[in-house]
Coordinates of C-alpha atoms in Angstrom, one line a residue:
X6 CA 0.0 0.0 0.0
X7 CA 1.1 3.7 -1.1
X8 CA 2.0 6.2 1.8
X9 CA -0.5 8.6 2.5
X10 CA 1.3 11.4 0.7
X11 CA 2.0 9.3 -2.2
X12 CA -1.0 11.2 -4.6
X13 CA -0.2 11.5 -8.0
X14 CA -1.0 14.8 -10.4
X15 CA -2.8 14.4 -13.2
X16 CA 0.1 16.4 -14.6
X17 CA 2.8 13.3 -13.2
X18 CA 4.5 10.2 -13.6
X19 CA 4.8 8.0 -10.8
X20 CA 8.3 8.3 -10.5
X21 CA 8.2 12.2 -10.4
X22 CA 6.5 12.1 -7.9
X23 CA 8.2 9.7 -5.8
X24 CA 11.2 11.6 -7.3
X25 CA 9.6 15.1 -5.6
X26 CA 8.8 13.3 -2.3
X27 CA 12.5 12.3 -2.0
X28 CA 13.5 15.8 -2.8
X29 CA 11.6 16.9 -0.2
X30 CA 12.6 14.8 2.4
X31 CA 16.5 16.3 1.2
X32 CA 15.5 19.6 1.6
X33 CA 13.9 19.2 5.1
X34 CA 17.3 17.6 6.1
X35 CA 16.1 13.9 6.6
X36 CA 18.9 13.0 4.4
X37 CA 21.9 14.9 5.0
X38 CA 25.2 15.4 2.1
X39 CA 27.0 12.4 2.2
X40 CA 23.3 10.4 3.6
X41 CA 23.1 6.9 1.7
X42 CA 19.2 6.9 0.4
X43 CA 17.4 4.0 0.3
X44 CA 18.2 1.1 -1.6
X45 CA 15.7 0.3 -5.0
X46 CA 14.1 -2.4 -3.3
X47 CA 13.9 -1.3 -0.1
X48 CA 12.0 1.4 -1.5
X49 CA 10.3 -0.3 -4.0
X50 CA 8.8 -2.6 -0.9
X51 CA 8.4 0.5 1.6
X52 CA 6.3 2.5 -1.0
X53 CA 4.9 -0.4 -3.0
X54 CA 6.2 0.7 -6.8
X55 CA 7.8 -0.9 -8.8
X56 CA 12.0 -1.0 -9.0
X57 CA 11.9 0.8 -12.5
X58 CA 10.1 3.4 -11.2
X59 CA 12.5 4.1 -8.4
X60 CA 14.9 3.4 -10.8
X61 CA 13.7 6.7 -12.5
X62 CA 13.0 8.3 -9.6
X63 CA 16.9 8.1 -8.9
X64 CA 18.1 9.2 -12.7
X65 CA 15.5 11.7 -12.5
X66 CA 17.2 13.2 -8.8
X67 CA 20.7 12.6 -10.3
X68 CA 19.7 14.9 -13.4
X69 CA 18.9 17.3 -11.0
X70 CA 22.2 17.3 -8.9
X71 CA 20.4 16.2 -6.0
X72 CA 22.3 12.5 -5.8
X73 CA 24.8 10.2 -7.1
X74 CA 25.3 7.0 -7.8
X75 CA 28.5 5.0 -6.2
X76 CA 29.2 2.0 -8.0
X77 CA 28.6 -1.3 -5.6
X78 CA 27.3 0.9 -3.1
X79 CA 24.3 2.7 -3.9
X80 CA 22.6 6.3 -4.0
X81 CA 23.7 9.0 -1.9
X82 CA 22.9 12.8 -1.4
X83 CA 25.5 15.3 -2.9
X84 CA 27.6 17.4 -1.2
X85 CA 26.8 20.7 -2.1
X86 CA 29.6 23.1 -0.3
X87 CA 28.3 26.1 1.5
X88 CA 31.6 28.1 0.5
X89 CA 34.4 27.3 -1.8
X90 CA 37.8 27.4 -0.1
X91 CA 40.1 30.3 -1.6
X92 CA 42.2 28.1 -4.2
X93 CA 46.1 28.2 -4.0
X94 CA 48.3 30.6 -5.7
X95 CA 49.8 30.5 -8.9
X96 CA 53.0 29.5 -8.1
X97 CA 56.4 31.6 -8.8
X98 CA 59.5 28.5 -8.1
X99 CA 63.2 29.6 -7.6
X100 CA 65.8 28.8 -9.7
X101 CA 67.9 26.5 -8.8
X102 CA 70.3 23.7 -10.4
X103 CA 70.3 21.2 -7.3
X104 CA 70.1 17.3 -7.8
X105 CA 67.0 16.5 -7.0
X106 CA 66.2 15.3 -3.3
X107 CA 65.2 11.4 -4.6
X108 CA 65.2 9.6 -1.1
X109 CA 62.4 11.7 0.2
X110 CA 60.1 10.3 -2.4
X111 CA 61.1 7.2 -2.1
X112 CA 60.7 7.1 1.5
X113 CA 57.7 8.9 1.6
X114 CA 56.1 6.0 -1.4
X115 CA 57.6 3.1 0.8
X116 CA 55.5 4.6 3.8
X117 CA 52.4 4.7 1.8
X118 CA 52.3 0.9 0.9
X119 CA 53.0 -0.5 4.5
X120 CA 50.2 -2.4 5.7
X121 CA 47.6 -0.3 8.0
X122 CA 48.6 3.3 6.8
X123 CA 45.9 5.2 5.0
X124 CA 48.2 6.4 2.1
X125 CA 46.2 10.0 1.5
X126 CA 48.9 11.1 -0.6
X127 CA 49.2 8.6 -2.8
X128 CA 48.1 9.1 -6.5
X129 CA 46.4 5.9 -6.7
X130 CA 42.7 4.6 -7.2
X131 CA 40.6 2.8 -4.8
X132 CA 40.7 -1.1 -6.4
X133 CA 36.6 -1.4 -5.5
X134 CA 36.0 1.2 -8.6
X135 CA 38.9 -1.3 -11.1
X136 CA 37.4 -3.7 -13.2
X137 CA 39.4 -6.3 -11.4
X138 CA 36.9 -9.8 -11.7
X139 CA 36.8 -8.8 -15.9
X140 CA 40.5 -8.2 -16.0
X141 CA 41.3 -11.7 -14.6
X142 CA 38.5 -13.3 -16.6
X143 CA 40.0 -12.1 -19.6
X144 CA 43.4 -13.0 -18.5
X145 CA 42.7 -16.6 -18.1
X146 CA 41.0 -16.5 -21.5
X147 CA 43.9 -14.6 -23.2
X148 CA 46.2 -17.2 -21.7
X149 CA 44.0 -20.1 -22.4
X150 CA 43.8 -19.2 -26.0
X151 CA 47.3 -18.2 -26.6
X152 CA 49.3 -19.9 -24.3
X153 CA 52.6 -20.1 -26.8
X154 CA 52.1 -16.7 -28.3
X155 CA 52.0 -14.8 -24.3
X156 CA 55.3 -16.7 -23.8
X157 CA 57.2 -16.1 -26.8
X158 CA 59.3 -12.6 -27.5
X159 CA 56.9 -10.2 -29.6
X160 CA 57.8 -7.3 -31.4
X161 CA 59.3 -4.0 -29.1
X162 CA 57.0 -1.9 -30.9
X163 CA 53.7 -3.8 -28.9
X164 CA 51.1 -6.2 -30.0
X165 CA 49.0 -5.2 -32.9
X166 CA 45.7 -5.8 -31.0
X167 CA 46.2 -3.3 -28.6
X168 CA 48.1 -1.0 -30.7
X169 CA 44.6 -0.9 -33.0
X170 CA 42.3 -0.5 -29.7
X171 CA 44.5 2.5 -28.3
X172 CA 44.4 4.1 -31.8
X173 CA 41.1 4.0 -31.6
X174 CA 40.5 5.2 -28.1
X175 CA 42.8 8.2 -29.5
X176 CA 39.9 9.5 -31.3
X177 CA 38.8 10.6 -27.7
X178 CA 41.5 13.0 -27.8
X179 CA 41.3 14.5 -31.0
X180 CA 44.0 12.9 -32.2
X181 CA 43.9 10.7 -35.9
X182 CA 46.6 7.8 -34.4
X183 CA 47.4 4.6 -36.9
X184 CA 48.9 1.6 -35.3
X185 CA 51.7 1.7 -36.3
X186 CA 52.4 5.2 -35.2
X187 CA 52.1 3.7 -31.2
X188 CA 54.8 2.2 -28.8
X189 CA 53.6 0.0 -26.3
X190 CA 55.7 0.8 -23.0
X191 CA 55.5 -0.4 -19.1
X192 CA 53.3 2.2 -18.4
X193 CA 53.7 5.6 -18.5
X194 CA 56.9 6.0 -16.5
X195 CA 58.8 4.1 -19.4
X196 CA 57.2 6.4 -21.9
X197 CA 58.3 9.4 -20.1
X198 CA 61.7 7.6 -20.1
X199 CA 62.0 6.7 -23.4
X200 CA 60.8 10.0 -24.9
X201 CA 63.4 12.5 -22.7
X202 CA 66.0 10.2 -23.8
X203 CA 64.8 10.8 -27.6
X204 CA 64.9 14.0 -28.1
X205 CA 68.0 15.1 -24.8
X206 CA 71.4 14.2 -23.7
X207 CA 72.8 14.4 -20.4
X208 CA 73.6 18.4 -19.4
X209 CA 70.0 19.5 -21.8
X210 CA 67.5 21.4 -20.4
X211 CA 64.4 20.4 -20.3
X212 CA 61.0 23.0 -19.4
X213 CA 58.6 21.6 -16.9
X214 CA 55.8 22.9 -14.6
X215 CA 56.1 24.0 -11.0
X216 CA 55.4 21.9 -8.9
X217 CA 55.2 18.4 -11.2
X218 CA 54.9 14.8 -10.4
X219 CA 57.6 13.9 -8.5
X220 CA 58.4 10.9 -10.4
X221 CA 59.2 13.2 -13.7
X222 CA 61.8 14.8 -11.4
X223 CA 63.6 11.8 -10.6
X224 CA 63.5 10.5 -14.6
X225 CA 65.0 14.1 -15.1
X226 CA 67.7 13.4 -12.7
X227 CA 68.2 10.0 -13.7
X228 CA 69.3 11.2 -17.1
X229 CA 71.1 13.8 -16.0
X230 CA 68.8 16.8 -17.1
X231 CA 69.1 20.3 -16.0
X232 CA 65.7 21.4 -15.0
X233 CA 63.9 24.7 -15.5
X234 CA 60.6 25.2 -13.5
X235 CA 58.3 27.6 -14.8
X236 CA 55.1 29.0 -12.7
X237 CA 51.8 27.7 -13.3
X238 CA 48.2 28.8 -12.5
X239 CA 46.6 25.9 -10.8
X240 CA 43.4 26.2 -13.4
X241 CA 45.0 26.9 -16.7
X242 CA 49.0 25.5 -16.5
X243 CA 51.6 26.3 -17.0
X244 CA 52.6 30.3 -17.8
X245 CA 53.1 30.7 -21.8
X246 CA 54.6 34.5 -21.2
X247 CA 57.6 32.9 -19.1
X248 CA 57.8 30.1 -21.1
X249 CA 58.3 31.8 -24.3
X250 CA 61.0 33.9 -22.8
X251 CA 63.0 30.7 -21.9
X252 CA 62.6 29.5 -25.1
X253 CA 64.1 32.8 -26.5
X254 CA 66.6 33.3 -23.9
X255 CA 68.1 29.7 -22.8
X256 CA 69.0 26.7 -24.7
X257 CA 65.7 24.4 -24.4
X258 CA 66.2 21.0 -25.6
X259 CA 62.6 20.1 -24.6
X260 CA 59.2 20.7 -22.7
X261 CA 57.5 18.0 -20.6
X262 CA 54.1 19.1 -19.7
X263 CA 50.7 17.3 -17.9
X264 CA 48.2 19.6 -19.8
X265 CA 45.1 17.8 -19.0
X266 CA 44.6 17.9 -15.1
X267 CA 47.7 18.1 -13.9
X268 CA 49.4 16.1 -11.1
X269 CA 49.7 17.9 -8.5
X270 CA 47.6 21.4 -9.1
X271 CA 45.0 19.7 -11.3
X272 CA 45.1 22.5 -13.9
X273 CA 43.9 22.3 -17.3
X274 CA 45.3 23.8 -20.4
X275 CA 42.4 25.2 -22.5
X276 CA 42.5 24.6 -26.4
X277 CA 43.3 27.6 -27.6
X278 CA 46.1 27.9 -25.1
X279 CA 47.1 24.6 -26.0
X280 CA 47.4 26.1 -29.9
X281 CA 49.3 28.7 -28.5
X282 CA 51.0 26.3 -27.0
X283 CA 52.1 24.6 -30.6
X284 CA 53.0 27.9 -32.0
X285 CA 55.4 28.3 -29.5
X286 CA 57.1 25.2 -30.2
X287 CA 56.7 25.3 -33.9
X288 CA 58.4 28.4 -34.2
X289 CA 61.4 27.4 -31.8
X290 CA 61.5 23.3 -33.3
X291 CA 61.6 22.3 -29.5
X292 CA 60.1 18.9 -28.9
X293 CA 57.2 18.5 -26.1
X294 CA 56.5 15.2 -24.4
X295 CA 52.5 15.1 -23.3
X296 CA 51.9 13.3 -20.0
X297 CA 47.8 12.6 -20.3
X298 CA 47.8 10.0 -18.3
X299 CA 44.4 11.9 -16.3
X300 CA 42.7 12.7 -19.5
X301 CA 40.2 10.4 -19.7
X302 CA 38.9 11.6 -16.0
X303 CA 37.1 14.7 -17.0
X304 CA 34.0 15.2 -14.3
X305 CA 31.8 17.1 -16.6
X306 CA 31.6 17.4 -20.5
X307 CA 33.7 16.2 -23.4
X308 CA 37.2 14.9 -22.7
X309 CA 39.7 17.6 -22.9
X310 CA 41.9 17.3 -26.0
X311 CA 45.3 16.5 -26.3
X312 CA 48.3 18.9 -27.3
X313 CA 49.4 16.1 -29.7
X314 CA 45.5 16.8 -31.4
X315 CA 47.1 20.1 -32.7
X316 CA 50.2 19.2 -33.7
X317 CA 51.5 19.5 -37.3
X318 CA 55.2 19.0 -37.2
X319 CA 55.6 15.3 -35.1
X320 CA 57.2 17.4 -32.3
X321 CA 55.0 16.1 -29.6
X322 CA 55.7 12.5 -28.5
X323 CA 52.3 11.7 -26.7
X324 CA 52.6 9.5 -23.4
X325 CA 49.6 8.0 -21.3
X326 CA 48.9 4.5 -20.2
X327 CA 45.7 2.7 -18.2
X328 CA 47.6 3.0 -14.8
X329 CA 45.0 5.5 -13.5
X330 CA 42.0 4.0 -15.4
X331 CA 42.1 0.1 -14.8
X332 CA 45.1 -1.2 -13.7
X333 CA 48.4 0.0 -12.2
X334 CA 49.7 -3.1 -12.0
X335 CA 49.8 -4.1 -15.4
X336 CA 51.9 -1.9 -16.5
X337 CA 50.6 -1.1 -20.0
X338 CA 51.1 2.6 -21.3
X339 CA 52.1 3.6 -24.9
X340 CA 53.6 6.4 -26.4
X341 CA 53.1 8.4 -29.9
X342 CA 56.7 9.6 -30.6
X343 CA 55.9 11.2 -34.1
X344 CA 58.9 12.2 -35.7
X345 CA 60.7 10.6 -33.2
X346 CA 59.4 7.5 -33.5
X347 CA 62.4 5.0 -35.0
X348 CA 64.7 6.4 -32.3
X349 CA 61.5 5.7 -29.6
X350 CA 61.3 1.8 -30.5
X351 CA 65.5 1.7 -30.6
X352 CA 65.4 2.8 -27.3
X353 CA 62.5 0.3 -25.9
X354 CA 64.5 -2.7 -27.2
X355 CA 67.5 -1.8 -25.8
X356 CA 66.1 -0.9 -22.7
X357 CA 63.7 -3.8 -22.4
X358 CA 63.5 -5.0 -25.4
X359 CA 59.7 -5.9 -25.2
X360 CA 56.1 -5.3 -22.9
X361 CA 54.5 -8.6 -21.4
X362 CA 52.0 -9.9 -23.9
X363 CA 49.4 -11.7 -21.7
X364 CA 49.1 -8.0 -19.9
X365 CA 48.5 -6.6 -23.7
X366 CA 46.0 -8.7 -24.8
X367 CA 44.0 -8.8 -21.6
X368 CA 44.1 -4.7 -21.9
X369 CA 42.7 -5.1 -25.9
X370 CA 40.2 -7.4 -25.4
X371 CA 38.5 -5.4 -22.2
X372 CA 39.2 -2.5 -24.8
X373 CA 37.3 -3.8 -27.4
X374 CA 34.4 -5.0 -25.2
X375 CA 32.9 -1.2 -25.4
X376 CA 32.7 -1.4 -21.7
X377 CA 35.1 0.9 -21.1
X378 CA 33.1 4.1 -21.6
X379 CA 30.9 2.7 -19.2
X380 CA 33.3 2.3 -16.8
X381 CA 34.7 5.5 -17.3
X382 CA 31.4 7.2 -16.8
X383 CA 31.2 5.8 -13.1
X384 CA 34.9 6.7 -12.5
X385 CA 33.9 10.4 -13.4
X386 CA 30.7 10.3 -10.9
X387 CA 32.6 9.1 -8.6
X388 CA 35.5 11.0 -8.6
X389 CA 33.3 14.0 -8.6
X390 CA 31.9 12.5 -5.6
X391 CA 34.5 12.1 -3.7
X392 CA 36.7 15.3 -4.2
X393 CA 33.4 17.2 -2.8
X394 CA 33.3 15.0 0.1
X395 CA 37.4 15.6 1.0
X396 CA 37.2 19.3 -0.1
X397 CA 34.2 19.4 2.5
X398 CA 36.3 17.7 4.9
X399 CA 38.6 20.1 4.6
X400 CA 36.6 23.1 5.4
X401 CA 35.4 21.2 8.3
X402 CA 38.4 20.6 9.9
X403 CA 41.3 22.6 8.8
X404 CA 42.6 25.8 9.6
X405 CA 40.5 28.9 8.1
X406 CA 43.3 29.9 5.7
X407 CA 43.8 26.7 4.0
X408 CA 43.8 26.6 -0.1
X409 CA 42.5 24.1 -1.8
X410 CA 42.5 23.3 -6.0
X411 CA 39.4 22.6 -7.6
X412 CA 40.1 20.3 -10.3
X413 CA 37.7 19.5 -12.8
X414 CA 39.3 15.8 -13.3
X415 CA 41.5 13.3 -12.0
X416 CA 41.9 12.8 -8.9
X417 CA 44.3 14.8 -6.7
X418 CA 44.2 17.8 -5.0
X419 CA 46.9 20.1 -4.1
X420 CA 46.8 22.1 -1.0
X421 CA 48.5 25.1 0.6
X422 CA 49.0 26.2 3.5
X423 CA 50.5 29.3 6.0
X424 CA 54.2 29.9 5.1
X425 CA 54.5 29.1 8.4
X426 CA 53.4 25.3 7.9
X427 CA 56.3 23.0 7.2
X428 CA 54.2 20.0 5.5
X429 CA 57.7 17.5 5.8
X430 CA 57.2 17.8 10.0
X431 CA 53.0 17.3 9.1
X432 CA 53.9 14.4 7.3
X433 CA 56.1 12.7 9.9
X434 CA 53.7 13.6 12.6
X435 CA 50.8 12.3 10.4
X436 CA 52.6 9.0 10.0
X437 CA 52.6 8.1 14.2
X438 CA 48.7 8.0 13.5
X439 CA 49.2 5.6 10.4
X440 CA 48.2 7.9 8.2
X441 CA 50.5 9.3 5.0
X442 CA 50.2 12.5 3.1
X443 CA 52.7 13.6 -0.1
X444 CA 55.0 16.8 1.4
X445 CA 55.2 20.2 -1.2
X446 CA 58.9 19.5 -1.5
X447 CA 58.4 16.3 -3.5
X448 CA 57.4 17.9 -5.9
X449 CA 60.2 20.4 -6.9
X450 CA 63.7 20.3 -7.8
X451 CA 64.2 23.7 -5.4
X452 CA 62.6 21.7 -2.4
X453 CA 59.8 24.3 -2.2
X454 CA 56.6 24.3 -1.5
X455 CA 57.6 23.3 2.4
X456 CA 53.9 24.6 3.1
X457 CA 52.2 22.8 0.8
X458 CA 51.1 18.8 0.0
X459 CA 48.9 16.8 -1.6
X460 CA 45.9 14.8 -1.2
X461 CA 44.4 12.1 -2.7
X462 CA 40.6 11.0 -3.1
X463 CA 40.8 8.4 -5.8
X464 CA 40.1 6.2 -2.4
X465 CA 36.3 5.3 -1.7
X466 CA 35.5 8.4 1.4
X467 CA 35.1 5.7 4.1
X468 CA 34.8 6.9 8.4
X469 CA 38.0 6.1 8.0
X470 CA 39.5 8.2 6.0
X471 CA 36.9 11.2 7.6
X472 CA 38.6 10.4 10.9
X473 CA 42.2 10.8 9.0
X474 CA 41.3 14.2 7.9
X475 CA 40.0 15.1 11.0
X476 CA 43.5 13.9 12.4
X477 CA 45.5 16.2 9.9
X478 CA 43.5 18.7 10.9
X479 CA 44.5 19.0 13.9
X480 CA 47.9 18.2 13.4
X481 CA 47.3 21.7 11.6
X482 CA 45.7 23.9 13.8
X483 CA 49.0 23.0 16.0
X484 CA 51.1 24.2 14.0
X485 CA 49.3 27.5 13.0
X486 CA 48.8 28.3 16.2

């Protein structure tokens, strides 16, 4: 039997109106942000209507902006902020030719992966929203069905399968990508390798953001790169003014650039600035290696395009892998070298001569499914989710003057502080309550950005983590006292 207040206009559906009850019952505050909602059966028993019309209840409320779906776990009300946090400045880095600081990276990763730390600063997604079960099912099938051909040598280049499926996923980007212009690497770390070592030789310059992905710093350093950092607004990249003026001023042997929400600011390059972008390095012939890795993790609207979609003259050499889509841990990434693209595959056999071909097929075949767009469209909800519910966090429990970025992808976000916060002494005294933040000074060659760290919420927002961030908070108020 209906509730009482369950009436229907002459003017409604059933499910707009149970759709308009629920909306209701969110704007008197029974459900709260962050409230799960009923599940469909439970409320298709409670209010005697079918499932489909909940079903359409929900969609309906989601169109709205009411609610979200979280894959495996249900409906929920959105957070809606009451105030957006001031976001951090651009940044303006020193310059400074020091080795870079590796051990603090690699300490600060090592503390991450220890069993019972919540790794918050990790850039890593929470294995609940990976298609895990299909990526072993198709695994077993790929090795069933091929057993000699996963365990012979195959060409350095990549399998042809996957090659095909990534040139067709490239459409995405605006890019027009044949097979055989790809190079199947170990993720995108080896692409990022392979390509500096392309186009530079040990003592070249190479142009990145400020502050970058700490692991790019330690490749730079690895090959014995000078590094110039460059500021960068933490919405639209990296400055274009300054970077022109190195390109006229210094020797530049190359660019390496995260255009497409960036890790750690979470900026994204706009297309025109992106064209501007290819003029620039048009006119000066200086190569530029595109880390997208995060492109496919757009919230809202079309996927951003790539740089290498404007590109004319093969001087971008296009990197990005499934690391932060499917799977870390099988290591598949490619990269589009362009004109660099014989010296590209050279490189990758000499280096390691080949990727694993069981890890290659499984990624084609789950490619060519088509159920990756469907995955990626519960990734994006959920990501969206998620960052609203730690930003939230944030303004609930850390100090007043606190910055936060507001990316519109990915899923990182970068956070500043006080000058007189030192984020290396937060992250030591975070880690005696097992939990691990990234410190600013990872994440530049200068060792700045002392005040500064990042956060992570690729990680389902469990009580949990909410009691973590209440933790750093106070860890924070102490030290702005």
């Amino acid at each position: 039997m209906k509730p009482k207040f369950m009436t229907t206009s002459p003017n409604q559906t059933l499910y707009q109106t149970v759709a308009d009850q629920i909306h209701g019952l969110i704007s008197e505050g029974t459900f709260q942000p962050g409230d799960r909602l009923p599940s469909v059966r439970k409320l298709h028993q409670q209010w005697s209507v079918s499932i489909s019309t909940v079903l359409e209840a929900y969609r309906l409320l989601e169109d709205r902006g009411l609610i979200e779906a979280r894959p495996q776990s249900g409906y929920f009300v959105k957070t809606i902020l009451n105030f957006l946090p001031d976001e951090p400045s651009p940044s303006t880095p020193q310059s400074a030719d020091n080795p870079v600081d590796t051990s603090l990276a690699f300490r600060v990763n090592n503390s991450m992966l220890k069993p019972g730390i919540i790794g918050l600063g990790a850039a890593i997604a929470g294995s609940n929203l990976l298609p895990i079960a299909t990526l072993n099912r198709l695994m077993g099938q790929v090795l069933r069905a091929k057993p000699e051909v996963t365990h012979r040598y195959s060409s350095p280049q990549g399998c042809e399968e996957l090659r095909h499926e990534v040139a067709r996923r490239l459409i995405d980007t605006g890019c027009s990508i044949t097979p055989d212009q790809i190079v199947i690497t170990n993720g995108t770390t080896e692409a990022l390798y392979l390509s500096l070592k392309a186009v530079t030789k040990p003592g070249d310059t190479v142009v990145i953001e400020s502050p970058t992905y700490h692991l790019l710093l330690e490749t730079l350093e690895a090959l014995h790169l000078r590094i110039l950092e460059l500021p960068t607004h933490p919405q639209h990249g990296i400055s274009l003014i300054h970077l022109e003026d190195a390109l006229k001023n210094d020797q530049i042997s190359a660019c390496v650039l995260i255009a497409n929400f960036s890790n750690p600011l979470g900026s994204c390059m706009s297309d025109s600035k992106k064209k501007q972008l290819i003029s620039l390095i048009n006119r000066y012939n200086v190569p530029l290696i595109e880390d997208d890795i995060y492109g496919d993790l757009n919230f809202t609207g079309n996927r951003p395009k790539a740089i290498k979609s404007f590109d004319t003259q093969g001087l971008v050499l296009y990197c990005s892998s499934i690391s932060k889509t499917l799977s870390p841990g099988l290591r598949i990434g490619w990269a589009v070298p362009g004109r660099y693209q014989t010296k590209v595959e050279q490189l990758k056999m000499t280096t390691n001569y080949m990727t694993a071909v069981a890890p290659q097929l499984t990624i084609a075949a789950f490619l060519a499914n088509g159920g990756y767009d469907r995955h990626l469209r519960k990734l994006r909800r959920t990501y969206q989710a998620q960052m609203m519910d730690m930003t939230q966090a944030i303004c609930n429990y850390f100090p007043k003057m606190t910055r936060v970025s507001r990316p519109k992808g990915g899923y990182i976000l970068w956070i500043e502080m006080p000058e007189i916060v030192d984020t290396l002494q937060l992250y030591e005294d975070a880690l005696h309550h097992n939990i691990a933040i990234a410190p600013g000074s990872m994440f530049s060659s200068s060792g700045g950005y002392r005040n500064c760290f990042r956060l992570n919420f690729g990680l389902p927002f469990t009580q949990e983590i909410q009691e973590a961030m209440i933790v750093l908070g106070q860890l924070l108020h102490e030290q702005t006292k």
